[in-house]
Short mmCIF file of C-alpha atoms and ligand atoms in Angstrom, two decimals:
data_model
loop_
_atom_site.label_atom_id
_atom_site.label_comp_id
_atom_site.label_asym_id
_atom_site.label_seq_id
_atom_site.Cartn_x
_atom_site.Cartn_y
_atom_site.Cartn_z
CA UNK Z 1 59.71 -6.64 -61.61
CA UNK Z 2 60.50 -6.88 -65.32
CA UNK Z 3 62.83 -5.84 -68.08
CA UNK Z 4 61.40 -4.41 -71.30
CA UNK Z 5 63.43 -3.84 -74.48
CA UNK Z 6 63.63 -0.26 -75.81
CA UNK Z 7 63.87 -1.12 -79.51
CA UNK Z 8 62.01 -1.28 -82.79
CA UNK Z 9 64.38 -3.76 -84.38
CA UNK Z 10 62.87 -7.18 -85.10
CA UNK Z 11 66.15 -9.12 -84.91
CA UNK Z 12 66.96 -7.68 -81.47
CA UNK Z 13 63.45 -8.32 -80.16
CA UNK Z 14 63.50 -11.92 -81.43
CA UNK Z 15 66.95 -12.48 -79.92
CA UNK Z 16 65.94 -11.52 -76.39
CA UNK Z 17 62.45 -13.08 -76.61
CA UNK Z 18 64.07 -16.43 -77.46
CA UNK Z 19 66.18 -16.11 -74.29
CA UNK Z 20 63.02 -15.46 -72.27
CA UNK Z 21 64.43 -12.39 -70.53
CA UNK Z 22 62.18 -9.56 -71.74
CA UNK Z 23 58.53 -9.00 -70.76
CA UNK Z 24 57.63 -6.20 -73.14
CA UNK Z 25 58.90 -3.73 -75.77
CA UNK Z 26 58.86 0.06 -75.78
CA UNK Z 27 59.27 2.31 -78.81
CA UNK Z 28 59.04 5.98 -79.61
CA UNK Z 29 59.30 7.92 -82.89
CA UNK Z 30 63.06 8.42 -82.40
CA UNK Z 31 63.70 4.69 -81.85
CA UNK Z 32 61.55 3.74 -84.85
CA UNK Z 33 63.36 6.23 -87.11
CA UNK Z 34 66.75 4.86 -85.94
CA UNK Z 35 65.53 1.32 -86.55
CA UNK Z 36 64.51 2.04 -90.15
CA UNK Z 37 60.77 2.63 -89.79
CA UNK Z 38 60.23 5.31 -92.41
CA UNK Z 39 57.10 6.01 -94.45
CA UNK Z 40 54.68 7.47 -91.92
CA UNK Z 41 51.78 5.74 -90.22
CA UNK Z 42 51.68 2.84 -92.69
CA UNK Z 43 55.25 1.90 -91.75
CA UNK Z 44 54.60 2.39 -88.02
CA UNK Z 45 51.56 0.13 -88.25
CA UNK Z 46 53.43 -2.60 -90.15
CA UNK Z 47 56.34 -2.68 -87.69
CA UNK Z 48 54.09 -2.41 -84.64
CA UNK Z 49 51.83 -5.25 -85.75
CA UNK Z 50 54.90 -7.39 -86.47
CA UNK Z 51 56.47 -6.68 -83.05
CA UNK Z 52 53.17 -7.13 -81.20
CA UNK Z 53 52.72 -10.54 -82.84
CA UNK Z 54 56.22 -11.65 -81.87
CA UNK Z 55 55.96 -10.66 -78.22
CA UNK Z 56 52.28 -11.42 -77.48
CA UNK Z 57 50.92 -11.48 -74.79
CA UNK Z 58 53.61 -9.10 -73.51
CA UNK Z 59 52.91 -5.40 -74.13
CA UNK Z 60 54.27 -3.19 -76.92
CA UNK Z 61 54.27 0.59 -76.39
CA UNK Z 62 53.63 2.71 -79.50
CA UNK Z 63 53.78 6.50 -79.23
CA UNK Z 64 51.36 8.97 -80.83
CA UNK Z 65 52.87 11.25 -83.46
CA UNK Z 66 50.80 14.36 -82.76
CA UNK Z 67 50.27 16.65 -79.79
CA UNK Z 68 46.81 17.81 -80.81
CA UNK Z 69 44.19 16.50 -78.35
CA UNK Z 70 41.69 14.91 -80.74
CA UNK Z 71 44.59 13.62 -82.86
CA UNK Z 72 46.11 11.87 -79.81
CA UNK Z 73 42.74 10.32 -78.95
CA UNK Z 74 42.11 9.16 -82.52
CA UNK Z 75 45.61 7.68 -82.88
CA UNK Z 76 45.36 5.94 -79.51
CA UNK Z 77 42.05 4.35 -80.54
CA UNK Z 78 43.56 3.29 -83.86
CA UNK Z 79 46.79 1.85 -82.37
CA UNK Z 80 44.86 -0.14 -79.78
CA UNK Z 81 42.95 -1.85 -82.61
CA UNK Z 82 46.17 -3.07 -84.25
CA UNK Z 83 46.75 -5.74 -81.58
CA UNK Z 84 45.43 -6.64 -78.12
CA UNK Z 85 48.85 -6.15 -76.51
CA UNK Z 86 49.48 -2.61 -77.78
CA UNK Z 87 49.48 0.19 -75.23
CA UNK Z 88 49.75 3.79 -76.31
CA UNK Z 89 52.44 6.24 -75.30
CA UNK Z 90 51.50 9.88 -74.78
CA UNK Z 91 53.88 12.50 -73.41
CA UNK Z 92 52.94 14.19 -70.11
CA UNK Z 93 52.55 17.52 -71.89
CA UNK Z 94 53.30 19.16 -75.20
CA UNK Z 95 56.56 20.77 -76.42
CA UNK Z 96 55.46 24.13 -74.98
CA UNK Z 97 53.89 22.76 -71.80
CA UNK Z 98 50.45 22.25 -73.38
CA UNK Z 99 48.17 20.42 -70.95
CA UNK Z 100 45.68 18.73 -73.29
CA UNK Z 101 47.67 15.53 -72.93
CA UNK Z 102 46.46 14.64 -69.44
CA UNK Z 103 42.84 15.19 -70.47
CA UNK Z 104 43.37 12.83 -73.41
CA UNK Z 105 45.11 10.29 -71.16
CA UNK Z 106 42.33 10.37 -68.57
CA UNK Z 107 39.63 10.05 -71.23
CA UNK Z 108 41.37 7.16 -72.99
CA UNK Z 109 41.95 5.20 -69.77
CA UNK Z 110 38.56 5.82 -68.17
CA UNK Z 111 36.11 6.08 -71.09
CA UNK Z 112 37.75 3.96 -73.77
CA UNK Z 113 39.59 1.36 -71.67
CA UNK Z 114 42.86 1.95 -73.58
CA UNK Z 115 46.10 1.35 -71.70
CA UNK Z 116 48.28 4.45 -71.70
CA UNK Z 117 52.00 4.77 -71.01
CA UNK Z 118 52.63 8.39 -70.03
CA UNK Z 119 56.11 9.21 -71.21
CA UNK Z 120 58.96 11.74 -71.29
CA UNK Z 121 58.69 12.41 -67.55
CA UNK Z 122 61.64 13.79 -65.59
CA UNK Z 123 60.34 13.84 -62.01
CA UNK Z 124 58.37 11.83 -59.47
CA UNK Z 125 55.81 14.63 -59.25
CA UNK Z 126 55.01 14.48 -62.98
CA UNK Z 127 54.63 10.71 -62.70
CA UNK Z 128 52.34 11.03 -59.68
CA UNK Z 129 49.97 13.31 -61.60
CA UNK Z 130 49.98 10.91 -64.57
CA UNK Z 131 49.15 8.08 -62.17
CA UNK Z 132 46.29 10.09 -60.66
CA UNK Z 133 44.96 10.66 -64.19
CA UNK Z 134 44.71 6.89 -64.51
CA UNK Z 135 47.79 5.92 -66.54
CA UNK Z 136 48.56 2.19 -66.69
CA UNK Z 137 52.30 2.97 -66.97
CA UNK Z 138 54.27 6.04 -65.92
CA UNK Z 139 57.63 6.39 -67.68
CA UNK Z 140 60.41 8.29 -65.94
CA UNK Z 141 63.50 8.97 -68.09
CA UNK Z 142 66.14 8.00 -65.54
CA UNK Z 143 69.21 8.66 -67.70
CA UNK Z 144 68.01 12.12 -68.60
CA UNK Z 145 67.23 12.81 -64.92
CA UNK Z 146 70.81 11.87 -64.00
CA UNK Z 147 72.15 13.99 -66.89
CA UNK Z 148 70.32 17.02 -65.48
CA UNK Z 149 72.21 16.52 -62.23
CA UNK Z 150 69.41 14.93 -60.19
CA UNK Z 151 69.49 11.44 -58.70
CA UNK Z 152 67.08 9.18 -60.60
CA UNK Z 153 67.05 6.64 -57.72
CA UNK Z 154 65.74 9.30 -55.33
CA UNK Z 155 62.90 10.07 -57.74
CA UNK Z 156 62.04 6.37 -58.03
CA UNK Z 157 61.96 5.88 -54.24
CA UNK Z 158 59.69 8.93 -53.80
CA UNK Z 159 57.42 7.86 -56.65
CA UNK Z 160 57.06 4.24 -55.53
CA UNK Z 161 56.30 5.42 -51.99
CA UNK Z 162 53.58 7.77 -53.24
CA UNK Z 163 51.98 5.20 -55.57
CA UNK Z 164 51.91 2.56 -52.82
CA UNK Z 165 50.60 4.99 -50.18
CA UNK Z 166 47.73 6.15 -52.36
CA UNK Z 167 47.11 2.66 -53.74
CA UNK Z 168 47.52 3.85 -57.33
CA UNK Z 169 47.61 1.08 -59.95
CA UNK Z 170 50.21 2.61 -62.31
CA UNK Z 171 53.37 0.65 -62.98
CA UNK Z 172 56.63 2.58 -62.95
CA UNK Z 173 58.77 2.16 -66.08
CA UNK Z 174 62.26 3.68 -65.96
CA UNK Z 175 63.75 4.30 -69.38
CA UNK Z 176 66.57 6.27 -70.92
CA UNK Z 177 69.10 3.72 -69.70
CA UNK Z 178 72.68 4.91 -70.10
CA UNK Z 179 74.72 2.42 -68.03
CA UNK Z 180 74.52 -1.31 -67.25
CA UNK Z 181 74.40 -0.40 -63.54
CA UNK Z 182 71.12 1.50 -64.07
CA UNK Z 183 69.07 -1.65 -64.56
CA UNK Z 184 69.61 -3.27 -61.15
CA UNK Z 185 69.80 0.02 -59.27
CA UNK Z 186 66.50 1.26 -60.68
CA UNK Z 187 64.71 -2.03 -59.98
CA UNK Z 188 66.11 -2.02 -56.43
CA UNK Z 189 64.97 1.56 -55.94
CA UNK Z 190 61.36 0.50 -56.62
CA UNK Z 191 60.77 0.55 -60.38
CA UNK Z 192 58.32 -2.12 -61.54
CA UNK Z 193 59.97 -2.20 -64.96
CA UNK Z 194 63.21 -0.98 -66.52
CA UNK Z 195 63.27 -0.57 -70.28
CA UNK Z 196 66.71 -1.31 -71.62
CA UNK Z 197 68.49 -0.57 -74.88
CA UNK Z 198 69.90 -3.76 -76.47
CA UNK Z 199 73.61 -3.01 -76.09
CA UNK Z 200 73.21 -2.54 -72.32
CA UNK Z 201 71.31 -5.82 -72.02
CA UNK Z 202 74.28 -7.48 -73.71
CA UNK Z 203 76.65 -5.63 -71.36
CA UNK Z 204 74.62 -6.91 -68.42
CA UNK Z 205 74.84 -10.48 -69.66
CA UNK Z 206 78.39 -10.91 -70.97
CA UNK Z 207 81.31 -10.71 -68.54
CA UNK Z 208 84.99 -10.95 -69.59
CA UNK Z 209 85.85 -13.14 -66.58
CA UNK Z 210 82.96 -15.49 -67.39
CA UNK Z 211 84.41 -15.82 -70.90
CA UNK Z 212 87.81 -16.68 -69.44
CA UNK Z 213 86.29 -19.18 -67.00
CA UNK Z 214 84.22 -20.91 -69.68
CA UNK Z 215 87.32 -21.13 -71.91
CA UNK Z 216 89.18 -22.80 -69.02
CA UNK Z 217 86.34 -25.37 -68.61
CA UNK Z 218 86.26 -26.16 -72.33
CA UNK Z 219 90.08 -26.40 -72.63
CA UNK Z 220 90.30 -28.71 -69.62
CA UNK Z 221 87.44 -30.88 -70.90
CA UNK Z 222 89.33 -31.26 -74.15
CA UNK Z 223 92.56 -32.12 -72.31
CA UNK Z 224 90.72 -34.72 -70.20
CA UNK Z 225 89.19 -36.29 -73.29
CA UNK Z 226 92.59 -36.48 -75.02
CA UNK Z 227 94.17 -37.91 -71.84
CA UNK Z 228 91.56 -40.70 -71.79
CA UNK Z 229 92.40 -41.70 -75.32
CA UNK Z 230 96.13 -42.10 -74.57
C1 E4P H 1 61.35 4.83 -72.85
O1 E4P H 1 60.29 4.28 -72.99
C2 E4P H 1 61.92 5.79 -73.79
O2 E4P H 1 61.44 5.54 -75.08
C3 E4P H 1 63.40 5.79 -73.85
O3 E4P H 1 63.97 5.03 -72.84
C4 E4P H 1 63.97 7.19 -73.98
O4 E4P H 1 65.34 7.16 -73.84
P1 E4P H 1 66.34 8.29 -74.31
O5 E4P H 1 66.58 9.22 -73.18
O6 E4P H 1 67.58 7.53 -74.67
O7 E4P H 1 65.72 8.98 -75.51
#
């Protein structure tokens, strides 16, 4: 059971690594764009190598930027050379339902020994097929599932049951976190990993009543010290 950070920002990654609470980092092209990674593959490589170095031996997920089969395979091979702890994200299918992706995923896992995180999945059944294809990680987008009106926890329970029954090695990552509550509820439902955006990790950690309690302790310690001096 682990928490990954869904971020491409070095300062955020360093912050939570120093606390010892994250066990990996996930990115995608949208996250990298938001976190200032512009300039194509050169910029993606620079940031990925930097993140991978900071979190080693924990894994960093880097997503391919093409949906063409040979292009996905070539990028996956390239990314996996950047650092030992890089795994490659490939979506379950293309923007129009193209199915080359699973062939690429299967080939990369079985012939090239490259760890693949199959991503952008919205149902247990998609994840099961990705697991059968040999994916190291299967990423279900829990927040998007909930936003479509389905219960992400139900999907996680079904998926974990199927993976365990068929003795499939894939680890379930639930991403697309929208609420602090998601993190514990998804882990309890059977996710191996939840990948969390930084502001929700902070929301999970900091509690207003804890602040008030700590202030009381510090104020009373100060009063006690002053009282001693009198
Ligand atoms: C996970 O690995 C994904 O990159 C991420 O959680 C997607 O979240 P979103 O629904 O906020 O785009």
